Tab-separated table of C-alpha atoms in Angstrom:
chain	number	residue	atom	x	y	z
A	69	MET	CA	0.039	-0.019	0.024
A	70	SER	CA	1.575	3.187	-1.065
A	71	GLY	CA	1.258	6.443	0.826
A	72	ARG	CA	0.167	6.859	4.408
A	73	ILE	CA	-3.556	6.606	5.055
A	74	HIS	CA	-4.715	8.884	7.843
A	75	LEU	CA	-7.617	8.724	10.165
A	76	SER	CA	-9.367	11.912	8.817
A	77	ALA	CA	-7.199	14.029	6.614
A	78	PRO	CA	-8.520	17.388	5.439
A	79	ASP	CA	-10.671	16.984	2.322
A	80	ILE	CA	-9.591	20.148	0.251
A	81	GLY	CA	-10.162	20.728	-3.409
A	82	PRO	CA	-10.609	23.362	-6.172
A	83	LEU	CA	-13.789	25.081	-4.480
A	84	GLU	CA	-11.768	25.739	-1.234
A	85	GLU	CA	-8.888	27.289	-3.370
A	86	SER	CA	-11.397	29.540	-5.140
A	87	TYR	CA	-12.999	30.829	-1.976
A	88	VAL	CA	-9.571	31.596	-0.363
A	89	VAL	CA	-8.072	33.085	-3.418
A	90	ARG	CA	-11.167	35.413	-3.910
A	91	ALA	CA	-10.992	36.347	-0.083
A	92	LEU	CA	-7.291	37.383	-0.613
A	93	ARG	CA	-8.040	39.331	-3.818
A	94	SER	CA	-10.935	41.193	-1.997
A	95	GLY	CA	-8.463	42.875	0.387
A	96	TRP	CA	-9.964	41.315	3.362
A	97	ALA	CA	-6.923	39.692	4.903
A	98	ALA	CA	-7.610	41.284	8.294
A	99	PRO	CA	-9.376	39.255	10.801
A	100	ALA	CA	-12.796	40.710	10.421
A	101	GLY	CA	-14.480	40.751	6.959
A	102	PRO	CA	-17.482	39.563	4.787
A	103	ASP	CA	-16.716	35.791	4.772
A	104	LEU	CA	-16.494	35.829	8.555
A	105	ASP	CA	-19.930	37.481	8.737
A	106	ALA	CA	-21.322	35.017	6.022
A	107	PHE	CA	-19.693	31.943	7.549
A	108	GLU	CA	-21.486	32.723	10.895
A	109	ARG	CA	-24.823	33.208	9.222
A	110	GLU	CA	-24.456	29.983	7.225
A	111	ILE	CA	-23.499	27.783	10.139
A	112	SER	CA	-26.336	29.246	12.113
A	113	GLU	CA	-28.796	28.392	9.426
A	114	ARG	CA	-27.289	24.999	9.043
A	115	THR	CA	-27.726	24.223	12.921
A	116	GLY	CA	-30.927	25.989	13.374
A	117	ARG	CA	-29.442	28.505	15.806
A	118	ARG	CA	-30.302	32.217	16.027
A	119	ALA	CA	-26.647	33.373	16.004
A	120	ALA	CA	-22.859	32.210	15.961
A	121	VAL	CA	-19.504	33.617	16.724
A	122	ALA	CA	-16.478	32.289	14.659
A	123	LEU	CA	-13.487	31.587	16.728
A	124	SER	CA	-9.892	30.391	16.752
A	125	SER	CA	-10.915	26.916	18.018
A	126	GLY	CA	-13.479	24.738	19.492
A	127	THR	CA	-11.820	25.055	22.905
A	128	ALA	CA	-12.272	28.863	22.695
A	129	ALA	CA	-15.930	28.357	22.078
A	130	LEU	CA	-16.268	26.003	25.137
A	131	HIS	CA	-14.341	28.593	27.384
A	132	LEU	CA	-16.510	31.680	26.291
A	133	ALA	CA	-19.858	29.578	26.544
A	134	LEU	CA	-18.874	28.425	30.138
A	135	LEU	CA	-17.902	32.121	31.254
A	136	ALA	CA	-21.180	33.201	29.770
A	137	ALA	CA	-23.064	30.600	31.610
A	138	GLY	CA	-21.666	31.818	34.920
A	139	VAL	CA	-19.125	29.021	35.507
A	140	GLY	CA	-16.365	30.188	37.641
A	141	PRO	CA	-14.271	29.487	40.689
A	142	ASP	CA	-15.949	27.439	43.408
A	143	THR	CA	-18.122	25.646	41.158
A	144	VAL	CA	-18.063	22.249	39.171
A	145	VAL	CA	-18.965	21.129	35.704
A	146	VAL	CA	-20.128	17.826	34.713
A	147	VAL	CA	-17.973	16.522	31.905
A	148	PRO	CA	-17.700	13.120	30.307
A	149	THR	CA	-14.586	11.215	31.167
A	150	LEU	CA	-14.396	9.661	27.609
A	151	THR	CA	-13.521	12.907	25.616
A	152	PHE	CA	-10.684	14.820	24.268
A	153	VAL	CA	-8.740	16.903	26.904
A	154	ALA	CA	-10.040	20.127	25.481
A	155	THR	CA	-13.426	19.632	27.112
A	156	ALA	CA	-11.962	19.444	30.527
A	157	ASN	CA	-9.215	22.017	29.858
A	158	ALA	CA	-12.049	24.723	28.995
A	159	VAL	CA	-13.519	24.095	32.486
A	160	ARG	CA	-10.220	24.643	34.089
A	161	TYR	CA	-9.812	27.937	32.172
A	162	THR	CA	-12.808	29.358	34.203
A	163	GLY	CA	-11.301	28.349	37.538
A	164	ALA	CA	-14.010	25.559	37.973
A	165	GLU	CA	-13.426	21.959	38.477
A	166	PRO	CA	-14.802	19.022	36.378
A	167	VAL	CA	-16.660	16.081	37.703
A	168	PHE	CA	-15.995	13.381	35.378
A	169	VAL	CA	-18.856	10.924	34.466
A	170	ASP	CA	-18.632	7.617	32.707
A	171	CYS	CA	-20.265	6.679	29.391
A	172	ASP	CA	-22.963	4.622	27.776
A	173	PRO	CA	-21.038	1.498	26.479
A	174	GLN	CA	-23.049	1.437	23.262
A	175	THR	CA	-22.484	4.927	22.194
A	176	GLY	CA	-19.449	6.329	24.166
A	177	ASN	CA	-21.570	9.263	25.083
A	178	ILE	CA	-22.117	10.506	28.552
A	179	ASP	CA	-24.239	8.232	30.728
A	180	VAL	CA	-27.424	10.308	31.428
A	181	ALA	CA	-28.390	8.225	34.441
A	182	LEU	CA	-25.156	9.065	36.093
A	183	VAL	CA	-25.445	12.682	35.313
A	184	GLU	CA	-28.789	12.584	37.195
A	185	GLN	CA	-27.094	11.254	40.179
A	186	VAL	CA	-24.450	13.963	40.215
A	187	LEU	CA	-27.177	16.806	39.738
A	188	ALA	CA	-29.067	15.192	42.870
A	189	GLY	CA	-26.005	15.121	45.086
A	190	ARG	CA	-24.064	18.364	44.351
A	191	ARG	CA	-25.093	21.822	44.946
A	192	ARG	CA	-22.363	23.767	43.059
A	193	VAL	CA	-22.915	22.286	39.546
A	194	ALA	CA	-22.763	25.329	37.345
A	195	ALA	CA	-23.154	23.377	33.907
A	196	VAL	CA	-23.188	20.068	32.115
A	197	VAL	CA	-21.036	19.841	28.968
A	198	PRO	CA	-22.092	16.536	26.998
A	199	VAL	CA	-19.887	15.659	24.185
A	200	ASP	CA	-21.297	14.104	20.778
A	201	MET	CA	-18.844	11.431	20.701
A	202	PHE	CA	-17.321	10.563	17.130
A	203	GLY	CA	-20.275	12.255	15.572
A	204	CYS	CA	-23.079	10.539	17.463
A	205	CYS	CA	-25.311	12.891	19.355
A	206	VAL	CA	-26.001	12.538	23.190
A	207	ASP	CA	-29.388	11.558	24.117
A	208	TYR	CA	-30.653	15.072	24.622
A	209	SER	CA	-34.224	14.078	24.892
A	210	ALA	CA	-33.389	12.445	28.140
A	211	LEU	CA	-30.511	14.805	29.319
A	212	LEU	CA	-32.053	18.200	28.807
A	213	PRO	CA	-35.231	17.754	30.905
A	214	LEU	CA	-33.060	16.555	33.848
A	215	CYS	CA	-30.828	19.628	33.697
A	216	ALA	CA	-33.708	21.970	33.213
A	217	ALA	CA	-35.522	20.704	36.358
A	218	VAL	CA	-32.544	21.916	38.548
A	219	SER	CA	-31.823	25.043	36.445
A	220	VAL	CA	-28.329	23.868	35.315
A	221	PRO	CA	-27.426	25.049	31.898
A	222	VAL	CA	-26.226	22.592	29.250
A	223	VAL	CA	-23.257	23.557	26.814
A	224	GLU	CA	-23.160	21.086	24.065
A	225	ASP	CA	-19.605	20.068	22.902
A	226	ALA	CA	-20.398	19.460	19.210
A	227	ALA	CA	-16.899	19.503	18.100
A	228	GLU	CA	-17.219	16.136	16.389
A	229	SER	CA	-20.900	16.218	15.240
A	230	LEU	CA	-21.478	18.884	12.661
A	231	GLY	CA	-24.082	17.456	10.282
A	232	ALA	CA	-25.392	15.016	12.714
A	233	SER	CA	-28.824	14.887	14.385
A	234	HIS	CA	-30.917	13.620	17.358
A	235	GLN	CA	-34.369	13.097	16.656
A	236	GLY	CA	-34.520	15.308	13.670
A	237	ARG	CA	-32.659	18.224	15.213
A	238	PRO	CA	-29.166	19.117	14.031
A	239	ALA	CA	-26.144	18.816	16.323
A	240	GLY	CA	-25.212	22.122	17.753
A	241	SER	CA	-28.905	23.126	18.391
A	242	PHE	CA	-29.072	21.760	21.939
A	243	GLY	CA	-28.592	23.579	25.253
A	244	LEU	CA	-27.850	27.121	26.113
A	245	ALA	CA	-24.941	27.237	23.868
A	246	ALA	CA	-22.854	24.723	21.836
A	247	ALA	CA	-19.236	24.617	20.379
A	248	LEU	CA	-18.169	23.260	17.042
A	249	SER	CA	-14.652	22.413	16.077
A	250	PHE	CA	-13.144	23.125	12.568
A	251	ASN	CA	-9.650	21.471	13.413
A	252	GLY	CA	-7.769	19.928	10.448
A	253	ASN	CA	-9.151	16.458	11.251
A	254	LYS	CA	-12.750	17.403	11.613
A	255	ILE	CA	-15.657	16.733	9.200
A	256	ILE	CA	-15.010	20.268	7.793
A	257	THR	CA	-11.997	22.314	8.523
A	258	THR	CA	-10.789	25.927	8.645
A	259	SER	CA	-7.277	24.679	9.366
A	260	GLY	CA	-7.869	25.659	12.851
A	261	GLY	CA	-11.023	27.187	14.237
A	262	GLY	CA	-14.334	26.700	15.928
A	263	MET	CA	-17.800	28.334	16.467
A	264	LEU	CA	-19.913	29.269	19.321
A	265	LEU	CA	-23.778	28.859	18.845
A	266	SER	CA	-26.681	30.077	20.825
A	267	ASP	CA	-30.302	31.358	20.568
A	268	ASP	CA	-29.546	33.770	23.341
A	269	LEU	CA	-28.589	36.942	21.583
A	270	ASP	CA	-27.246	38.747	24.693
A	271	LEU	CA	-24.770	35.606	25.180
A	272	VAL	CA	-23.780	35.874	21.588
A	273	ARG	CA	-22.993	39.577	22.055
A	274	ARG	CA	-21.117	38.919	25.306
A	275	CYS	CA	-19.013	36.262	23.852
A	276	ARG	CA	-18.176	38.126	20.660
A	277	TYR	CA	-17.094	41.045	22.922
A	278	LEU	CA	-14.924	38.773	24.962
A	279	ALA	CA	-13.364	37.119	21.934
A	280	SER	CA	-12.111	40.533	20.570
A	281	GLN	CA	-10.207	41.517	23.570
A	282	ALA	CA	-13.159	42.906	25.338
A	283	ARG	CA	-12.656	46.351	23.615
A	284	GLN	CA	-14.990	49.004	24.553
A	285	PRO	CA	-16.816	51.072	21.785
A	286	ALA	CA	-14.324	53.923	22.041
A	287	HIS	CA	-12.275	55.796	19.468
A	288	HIS	CA	-9.107	54.893	21.464
A	289	TYR	CA	-8.438	51.304	22.974
A	290	GLU	CA	-10.350	51.028	26.226
A	291	HIS	CA	-10.748	47.838	28.217
A	292	THR	CA	-12.723	47.540	31.505
A	293	GLU	CA	-12.239	43.698	31.906
A	294	THR	CA	-9.962	40.998	30.673
A	295	GLY	CA	-10.639	39.699	26.983
A	296	TYR	CA	-9.255	37.105	24.643
A	297	ASN	CA	-7.845	37.071	21.144
A	298	TYR	CA	-10.156	34.382	19.990
A	299	ARG	CA	-11.616	35.549	16.724
A	300	LEU	CA	-11.413	33.503	13.439
A	301	SER	CA	-9.797	35.295	10.520
A	302	ASN	CA	-11.675	36.186	7.400
A	303	LEU	CA	-9.388	34.194	5.231
A	304	LEU	CA	-10.097	30.981	7.300
A	305	ALA	CA	-13.810	31.714	7.210
A	306	ALA	CA	-13.726	31.766	3.447
A	307	LEU	CA	-12.139	28.249	3.642
A	308	GLY	CA	-14.842	27.044	6.075
A	309	ARG	CA	-17.576	28.418	3.835
A	310	ALA	CA	-16.453	26.348	0.844
A	311	GLN	CA	-16.157	23.316	3.141
A	312	LEU	CA	-19.699	23.954	4.308
A	313	ARG	CA	-21.012	23.692	0.855
A	314	ARG	CA	-19.590	20.302	0.582
A	315	LEU	CA	-20.442	19.061	3.979
A	316	ASP	CA	-23.345	16.808	2.814
A	317	GLU	CA	-21.300	15.051	0.223
A	318	MET	CA	-18.353	14.489	2.711
A	319	ILE	CA	-20.751	13.024	5.280
A	320	ALA	CA	-22.235	10.711	2.586
A	321	ARG	CA	-18.850	9.447	1.737
A	322	ARG	CA	-17.970	8.751	5.433
A	323	ARG	CA	-21.190	6.962	5.973
A	324	ARG	CA	-20.470	4.821	2.834
A	325	LEU	CA	-16.995	3.820	4.340
A	326	ARG	CA	-18.666	3.044	7.657
A	327	ASP	CA	-21.232	0.887	6.089
A	328	ARG	CA	-18.305	-1.044	4.236
A	329	TYR	CA	-16.686	-1.506	7.755
A	330	ALA	CA	-19.885	-2.871	8.946
A	331	LYS	CA	-20.074	-5.488	6.279
A	332	ILE	CA	-16.587	-6.683	6.949
A	333	PHE	CA	-16.977	-7.164	10.624
A	334	ALA	CA	-20.542	-8.473	10.522
A	335	GLY	CA	-20.586	-11.892	11.912
A	336	ILE	CA	-17.068	-11.529	13.298
A	337	PRO	CA	-17.533	-12.790	16.969
A	338	GLY	CA	-16.711	-10.203	19.701
A	339	VAL	CA	-16.679	-7.294	17.354
A	340	ARG	CA	-19.057	-4.319	16.988
A	341	LEU	CA	-19.232	-0.858	15.685
A	342	LEU	CA	-19.719	1.882	18.384
A	343	ALA	CA	-22.973	3.733	18.100
A	344	ASP	CA	-24.063	1.394	15.284
A	345	ALA	CA	-27.722	2.021	15.854
A	346	ASP	CA	-27.723	5.703	15.295
A	347	PRO	CA	-28.957	6.806	12.074
A	348	GLY	CA	-28.225	10.475	12.745
A	349	ALA	CA	-24.503	10.151	13.315
A	350	ASN	CA	-22.183	11.950	10.818
A	351	SER	CA	-19.557	9.039	10.852
A	352	TRP	CA	-16.898	11.385	11.526
A	353	LEU	CA	-14.845	8.425	12.863
A	354	THR	CA	-15.727	4.992	12.692
A	355	VAL	CA	-14.834	2.980	15.771
A	356	ILE	CA	-14.839	-0.777	16.448
A	357	VAL	CA	-15.016	-2.327	19.797
A	358	VAL	CA	-13.059	-5.804	20.243
A	359	ASP	CA	-13.848	-8.137	23.197
A	360	PRO	CA	-10.584	-10.084	23.032
A	361	GLU	CA	-12.017	-12.987	24.943
A	362	GLU	CA	-14.769	-13.604	22.283
A	363	ALA	CA	-12.841	-12.565	19.226
A	364	GLY	CA	-9.552	-14.223	20.040
A	365	TRP	CA	-7.459	-11.107	19.042
A	366	ARG	CA	-7.227	-7.614	20.487
A	367	ALA	CA	-7.844	-4.186	18.786
A	368	ARG	CA	-4.165	-3.558	19.372
A	369	ASP	CA	-3.377	-6.717	17.126
A	370	LEU	CA	-5.313	-5.117	14.115
A	371	ALA	CA	-3.771	-1.675	14.851
A	372	ASP	CA	-0.357	-3.174	14.543
A	373	HIS	CA	-1.285	-5.172	11.305
A	374	LEU	CA	-2.548	-1.951	9.721
A	375	GLY	CA	0.554	0.101	11.025
A	376	ARG	CA	2.831	-2.257	9.142
A	377	ALA	CA	0.908	-1.199	5.944
A	378	ASN	CA	1.446	2.628	6.744
A	379	VAL	CA	-2.308	2.858	7.915
A	380	GLU	CA	-3.057	5.150	10.840
A	381	THR	CA	-5.362	3.867	13.600
A	382	ARG	CA	-5.800	5.203	17.228
A	383	PRO	CA	-7.363	4.135	20.370
A	384	VAL	CA	-10.373	5.923	21.662
A	385	TRP	CA	-9.815	8.805	23.991
A	386	LYS	CA	-7.881	7.912	27.110
A	387	PRO	CA	-10.536	8.708	29.974
A	388	MET	CA	-9.926	12.069	31.712
A	389	HIS	CA	-9.882	10.351	35.030
A	390	LEU	CA	-6.808	8.447	34.054
A	391	GLN	CA	-5.007	11.536	32.791
A	392	PRO	CA	-2.170	12.893	35.058
A	393	ALA	CA	-3.368	16.370	34.473
A	394	PHE	CA	-6.542	15.513	36.249
A	395	HIS	CA	-5.389	13.255	38.851
A	396	GLY	CA	-7.439	13.486	42.068
A	397	SER	CA	-10.504	15.108	40.001
A	398	SER	CA	-13.967	13.820	41.110
A	399	ALA	CA	-15.432	11.055	39.023
A	400	VAL	CA	-18.471	8.901	38.908
A	401	LEU	CA	-17.451	5.674	37.095
A	402	THR	CA	-18.670	2.376	35.940
A	403	GLY	CA	-15.681	1.088	34.044
A	404	ASN	CA	-17.316	1.591	30.699
A	405	ALA	CA	-14.886	4.352	29.495
A	406	GLU	CA	-11.979	2.249	30.693
A	407	ARG	CA	-13.191	-0.884	28.672
A	408	LEU	CA	-13.646	1.222	25.499
A	409	PHE	CA	-10.175	2.570	26.003
A	410	ALA	CA	-8.771	-0.825	26.013
A	411	GLN	CA	-10.997	-2.389	23.540
A	412	GLY	CA	-11.817	0.411	20.999
A	413	LEU	CA	-10.062	1.183	17.686
A	414	THR	CA	-10.639	4.262	15.440
A	415	LEU	CA	-10.336	3.265	11.787
A	416	PRO	CA	-9.483	5.646	8.818
A	417	SER	CA	-12.785	7.465	8.017
A	418	GLY	CA	-11.797	10.546	5.882
A	419	SER	CA	-13.973	11.635	3.079
A	420	CYS	CA	-10.927	12.202	0.899
A	421	LEU	CA	-9.863	8.616	0.892
A	422	THR	CA	-9.759	7.404	-2.793
A	423	ASP	CA	-11.782	4.367	-3.993
A	424	ALA	CA	-8.432	2.519	-4.540
A	425	GLN	CA	-7.213	3.522	-0.968
A	426	VAL	CA	-10.517	2.138	0.544
A	427	ASP	CA	-10.190	-1.069	-1.469
A	428	GLN	CA	-6.597	-1.524	-0.245
A	429	LEU	CA	-7.404	-0.628	3.277
A	430	THR	CA	-10.436	-3.069	3.362
A	431	ALA	CA	-8.428	-5.854	1.901
A	432	ARG	CA	-5.799	-5.311	4.612
A	433	ILE	CA	-8.420	-5.737	7.254
A	434	GLU	CA	-9.995	-8.813	5.461
A	435	ASN	CA	-6.536	-10.420	5.269
A	436	PHE	CA	-6.045	-9.861	9.022
A	437	LEU	CA	-9.395	-11.553	9.825
A	438	ASP	CA	-8.821	-14.456	7.473
A	439	GLY	CA	-5.498	-15.055	9.311
A	440	ARG	CA	-7.349	-15.424	12.496
């Protein structure tokens, strides 16, 4: 197999080039500009939100959303233990502390029943931050009423789920606010970047103000509080606009690849696809879960086999309660996240994989399975 096959490489083509060149030639190379405004409008429309703020990262979006929700020192925020570290880091930025909650073994998403336990037993919960794992939305139909009953705001971490849905509602439309990521490996990319989404226009104005160094509307530079340099540039927004136009076709290609994986592993004892029952998932990354006692092999064995063929794979996120940076943090655990970390493997899922690469990749997997 020639050339490295990555998990989720950027899918960039002539349309993206034309948008960026047009933005450059327009003279709007400064951070603000018409593509930035248009990108915010278009993402708002796609997600069904009233307004959006384009930012330098999904982490920045989480940070600002938590600040606007009133999170700060002497409070705690409920966070899934199975997530990328940015979710927990954003909580720490505010001075609050995370309480880690274990996951549903079928989806990898936060266990809503455990969230209910935390909400019932703690008085300083300032927010809940569910994460739509690998492009599969959390069960918001169950989670949102629980949080509303105790007046705890929800900030949706939709970094991985743009284009997904839950019961007909788009990812990014849930909770007080939501955060998207446009990192280089996401389903669409602005190279680096993110977006804050909300229906609360006062919250959006507050976050836009904080993201622009909290500059007061004065002729000179006037600042009455600490702000952040979090705004996305107009050039990167132009790239994002082109990517957004292609979102549906890129999701369709990822879903076709996931279906192909599903056929390969169908009937293989001890192997299942994570969140395989969710028709609304965007298939950002396809994850298999391998029970070594039943399968007779480990996820690590397949990873090593593919690695020798220059194919990138990766375990699922190492749980936050196991991370040295969060040693000693509170956690409510069942063992599910640790089992998924031990048994899960993310497979190449990018929409830019060619048909020939997919054929070679799946042949390698079938070769491994035949040898077992």
